[in-house]
mmCIF file of C-alpha atoms in Angstrom:
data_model
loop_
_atom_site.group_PDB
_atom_site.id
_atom_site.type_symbol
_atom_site.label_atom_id
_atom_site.label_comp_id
_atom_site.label_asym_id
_atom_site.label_seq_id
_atom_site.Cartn_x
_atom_site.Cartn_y
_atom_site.Cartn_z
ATOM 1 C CA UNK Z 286 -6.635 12.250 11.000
ATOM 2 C CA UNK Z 287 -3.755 13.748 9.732
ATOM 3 C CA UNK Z 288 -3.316 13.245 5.878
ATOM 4 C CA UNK Z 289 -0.864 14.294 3.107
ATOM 5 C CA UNK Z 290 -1.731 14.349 -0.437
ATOM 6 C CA UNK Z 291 -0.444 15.740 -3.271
ATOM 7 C CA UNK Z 292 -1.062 15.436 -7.212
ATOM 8 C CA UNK Z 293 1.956 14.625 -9.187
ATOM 9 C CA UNK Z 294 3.141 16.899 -12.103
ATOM 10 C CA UNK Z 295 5.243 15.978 -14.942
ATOM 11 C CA UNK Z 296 8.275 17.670 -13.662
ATOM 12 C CA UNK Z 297 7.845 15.704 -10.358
ATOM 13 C CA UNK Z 298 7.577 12.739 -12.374
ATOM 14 C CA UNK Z 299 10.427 13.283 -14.527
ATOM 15 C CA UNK Z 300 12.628 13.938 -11.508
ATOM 16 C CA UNK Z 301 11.288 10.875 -9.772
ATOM 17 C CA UNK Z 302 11.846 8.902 -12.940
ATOM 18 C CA UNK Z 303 15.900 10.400 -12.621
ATOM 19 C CA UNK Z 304 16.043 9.015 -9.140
ATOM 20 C CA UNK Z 305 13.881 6.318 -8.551
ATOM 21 C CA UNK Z 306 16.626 3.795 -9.745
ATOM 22 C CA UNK Z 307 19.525 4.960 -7.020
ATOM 23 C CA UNK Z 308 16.766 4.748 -4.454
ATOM 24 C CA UNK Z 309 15.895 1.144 -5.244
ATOM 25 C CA UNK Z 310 19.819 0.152 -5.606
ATOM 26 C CA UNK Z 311 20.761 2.047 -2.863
ATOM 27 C CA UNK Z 312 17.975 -0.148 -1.142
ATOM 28 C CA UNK Z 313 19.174 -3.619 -2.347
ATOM 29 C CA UNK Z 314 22.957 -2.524 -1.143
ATOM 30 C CA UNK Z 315 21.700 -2.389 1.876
ATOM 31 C CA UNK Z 316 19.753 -5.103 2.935
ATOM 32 C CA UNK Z 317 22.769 -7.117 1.191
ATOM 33 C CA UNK Z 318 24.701 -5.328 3.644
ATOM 34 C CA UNK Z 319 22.020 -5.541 6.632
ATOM 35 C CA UNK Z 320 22.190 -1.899 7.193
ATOM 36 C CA UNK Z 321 19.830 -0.608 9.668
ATOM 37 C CA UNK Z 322 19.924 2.656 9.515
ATOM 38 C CA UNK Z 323 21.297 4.601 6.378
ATOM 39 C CA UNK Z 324 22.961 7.950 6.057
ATOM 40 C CA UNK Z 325 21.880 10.918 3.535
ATOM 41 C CA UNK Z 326 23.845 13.957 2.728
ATOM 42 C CA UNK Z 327 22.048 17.267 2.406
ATOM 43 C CA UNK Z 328 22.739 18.601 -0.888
ATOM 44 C CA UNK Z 329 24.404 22.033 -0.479
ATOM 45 C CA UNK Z 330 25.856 21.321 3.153
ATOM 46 C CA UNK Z 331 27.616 18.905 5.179
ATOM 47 C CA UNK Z 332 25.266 17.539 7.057
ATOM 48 C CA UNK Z 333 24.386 14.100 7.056
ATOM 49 C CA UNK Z 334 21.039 12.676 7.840
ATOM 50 C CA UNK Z 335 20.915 9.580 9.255
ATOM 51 C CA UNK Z 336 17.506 7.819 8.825
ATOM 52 C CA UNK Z 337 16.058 4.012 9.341
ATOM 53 C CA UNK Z 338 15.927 1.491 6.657
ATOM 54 C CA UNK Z 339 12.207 1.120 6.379
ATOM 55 C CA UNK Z 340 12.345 4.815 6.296
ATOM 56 C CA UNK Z 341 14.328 4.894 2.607
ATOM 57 C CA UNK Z 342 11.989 1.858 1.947
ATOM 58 C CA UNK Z 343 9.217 3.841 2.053
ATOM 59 C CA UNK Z 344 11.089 6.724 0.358
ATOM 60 C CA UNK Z 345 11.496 4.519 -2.493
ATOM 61 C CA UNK Z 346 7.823 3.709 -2.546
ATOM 62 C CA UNK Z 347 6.947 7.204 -3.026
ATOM 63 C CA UNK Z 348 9.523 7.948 -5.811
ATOM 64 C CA UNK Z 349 8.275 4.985 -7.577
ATOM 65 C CA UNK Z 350 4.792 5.804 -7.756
ATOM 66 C CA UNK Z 351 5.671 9.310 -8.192
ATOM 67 C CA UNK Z 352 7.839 7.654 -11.355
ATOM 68 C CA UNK Z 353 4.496 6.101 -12.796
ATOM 69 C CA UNK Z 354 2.571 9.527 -12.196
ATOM 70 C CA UNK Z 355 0.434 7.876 -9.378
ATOM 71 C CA UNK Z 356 -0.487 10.138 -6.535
ATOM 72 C CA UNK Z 357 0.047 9.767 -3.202
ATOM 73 C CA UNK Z 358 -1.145 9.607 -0.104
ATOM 74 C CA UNK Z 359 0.232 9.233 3.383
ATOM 75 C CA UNK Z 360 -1.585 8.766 6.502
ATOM 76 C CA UNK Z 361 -0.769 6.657 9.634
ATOM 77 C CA UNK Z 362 -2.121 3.166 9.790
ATOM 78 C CA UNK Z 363 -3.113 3.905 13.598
ATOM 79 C CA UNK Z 364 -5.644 6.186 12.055
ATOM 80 C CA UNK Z 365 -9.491 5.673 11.890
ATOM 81 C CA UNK Z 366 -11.035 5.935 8.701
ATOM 82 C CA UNK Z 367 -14.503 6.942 7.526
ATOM 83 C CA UNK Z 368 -16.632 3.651 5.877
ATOM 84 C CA UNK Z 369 -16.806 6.241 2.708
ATOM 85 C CA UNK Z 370 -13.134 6.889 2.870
ATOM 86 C CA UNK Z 371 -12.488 3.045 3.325
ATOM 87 C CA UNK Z 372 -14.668 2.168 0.406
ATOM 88 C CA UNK Z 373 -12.510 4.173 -1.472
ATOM 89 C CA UNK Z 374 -9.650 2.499 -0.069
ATOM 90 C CA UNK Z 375 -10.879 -0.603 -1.331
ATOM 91 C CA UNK Z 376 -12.583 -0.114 -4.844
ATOM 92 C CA UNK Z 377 -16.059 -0.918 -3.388
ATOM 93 C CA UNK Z 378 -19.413 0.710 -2.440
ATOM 94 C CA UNK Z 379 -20.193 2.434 1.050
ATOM 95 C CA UNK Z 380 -22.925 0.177 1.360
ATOM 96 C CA UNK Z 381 -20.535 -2.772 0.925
ATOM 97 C CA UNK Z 382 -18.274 -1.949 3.496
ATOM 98 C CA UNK Z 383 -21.317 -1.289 5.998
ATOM 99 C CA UNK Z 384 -22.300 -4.883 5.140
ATOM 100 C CA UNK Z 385 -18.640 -6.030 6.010
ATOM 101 C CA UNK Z 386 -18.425 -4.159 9.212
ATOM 102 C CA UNK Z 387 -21.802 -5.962 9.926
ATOM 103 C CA UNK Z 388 -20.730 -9.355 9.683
ATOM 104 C CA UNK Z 389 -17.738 -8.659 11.567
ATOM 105 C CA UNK Z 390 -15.415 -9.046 8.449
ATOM 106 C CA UNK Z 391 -13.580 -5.363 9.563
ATOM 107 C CA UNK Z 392 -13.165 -4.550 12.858
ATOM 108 C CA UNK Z 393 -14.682 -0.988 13.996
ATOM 109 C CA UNK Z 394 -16.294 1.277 16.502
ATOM 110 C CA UNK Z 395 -19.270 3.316 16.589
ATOM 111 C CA UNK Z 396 -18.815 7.084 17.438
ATOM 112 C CA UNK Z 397 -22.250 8.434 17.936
ATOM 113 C CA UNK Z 398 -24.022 7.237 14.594
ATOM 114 C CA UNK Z 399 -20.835 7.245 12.669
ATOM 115 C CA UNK Z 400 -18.523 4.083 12.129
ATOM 116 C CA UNK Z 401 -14.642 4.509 12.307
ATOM 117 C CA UNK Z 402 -12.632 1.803 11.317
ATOM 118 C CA UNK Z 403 -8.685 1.497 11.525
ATOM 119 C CA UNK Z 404 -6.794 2.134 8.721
ATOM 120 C CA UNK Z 405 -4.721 -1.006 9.542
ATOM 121 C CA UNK Z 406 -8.014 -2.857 9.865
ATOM 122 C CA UNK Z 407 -9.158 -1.856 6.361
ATOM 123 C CA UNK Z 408 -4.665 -2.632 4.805
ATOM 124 C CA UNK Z 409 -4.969 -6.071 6.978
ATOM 125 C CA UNK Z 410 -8.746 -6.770 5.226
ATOM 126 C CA UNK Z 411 -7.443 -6.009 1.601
ATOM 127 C CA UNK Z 412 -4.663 -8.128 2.156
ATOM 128 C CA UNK Z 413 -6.096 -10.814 3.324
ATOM 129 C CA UNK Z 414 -8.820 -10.491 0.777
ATOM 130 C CA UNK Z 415 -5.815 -10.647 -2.144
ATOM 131 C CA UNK Z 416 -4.478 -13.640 -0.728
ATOM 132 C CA UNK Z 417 -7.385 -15.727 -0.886
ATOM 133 C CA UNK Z 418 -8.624 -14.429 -4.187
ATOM 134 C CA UNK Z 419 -4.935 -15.334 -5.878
ATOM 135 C CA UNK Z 420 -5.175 -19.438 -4.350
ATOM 136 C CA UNK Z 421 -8.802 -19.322 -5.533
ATOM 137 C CA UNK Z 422 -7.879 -18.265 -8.748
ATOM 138 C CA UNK Z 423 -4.685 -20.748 -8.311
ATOM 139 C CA UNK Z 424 -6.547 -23.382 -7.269
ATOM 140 C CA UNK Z 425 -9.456 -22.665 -10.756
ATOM 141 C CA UNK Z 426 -6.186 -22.549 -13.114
ATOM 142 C CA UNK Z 427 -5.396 -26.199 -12.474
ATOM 143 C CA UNK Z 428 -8.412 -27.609 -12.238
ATOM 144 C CA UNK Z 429 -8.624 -26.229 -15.934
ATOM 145 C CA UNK Z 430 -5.820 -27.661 -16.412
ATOM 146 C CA UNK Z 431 -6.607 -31.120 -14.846
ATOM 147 C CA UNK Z 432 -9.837 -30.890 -17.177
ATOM 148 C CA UNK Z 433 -7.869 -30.561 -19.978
ATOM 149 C CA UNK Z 434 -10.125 -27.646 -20.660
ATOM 150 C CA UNK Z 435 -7.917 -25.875 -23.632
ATOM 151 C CA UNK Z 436 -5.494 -23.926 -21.740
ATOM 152 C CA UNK Z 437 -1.978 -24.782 -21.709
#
């Protein structure tokens, strides 16, 4: 599994904090435009870089975080993950991922003694996991309110 990760320094934050709102207009012009593909000039030269529009989506992911002084880390969502690695992914205990994988919750395979799980398995889990929490939560908010329970 191929990974890149890198900790963010002030000066890349500063520079991301310069650029981050182009990006994100730059971004909005074109969907509003339905561009598919959008073009970059290489500062310096006169070439132009033509690149996909999920591609400067995801550029303007990065700068944003970068903005915010978050770290990142890329990694293709084809790859297989370690249950330690996707504990970390989602803010919970090696032993509580085992237990997922167990019940069938996550998807994985067995490599020898080891578990691998897909990355995208892991994203699709957290996701998933989000979404129910928020209409749980939802549906607890009005029957507090139904109850009259002091919250307005």
């Amino acid at each position: 599994m191929s990974a890149i990760i890198h900790k963010i320094t002030k000066s890349d934050q500063k520079i991301a904090l310069l650029s981050a709102k182009i990006l994100a207009d730059s971004e909005d012009q074109a969907i509003k435009d339905k561009d598919e593909v959008i073009k970059l000039r290489i500062q310096g030269s006169d070439e132009v870089v033509i690149i996909p529009l999920k591609a400067l989506q995801l550029l303007n992911s990065i700068i944003s975080n970068m903005a915010q002084g978050k770290s990142i880390a890329l990694m293709p969502t084809d790859a297989e993950v370690s249950t330690q690695q996707a504990a970390e992914i989602l803010n919970v205990s090696r032993p509580h991922v085992i237990k997922l994988l167990e019940k069938g919750e996550i998807p994985h395979k067995k490599v020898g003694s080891h578990r691998r799980i897909l990355l995208q398995d892991v994203l699709k889990y957290e996701a998933n996991f989000k979404s129910d929490r928020r209409k749980k939560l939802d549906y607890l908010a009005k029957e507090a309110q139904h109850l009259n329970m002091g919250y307005e």
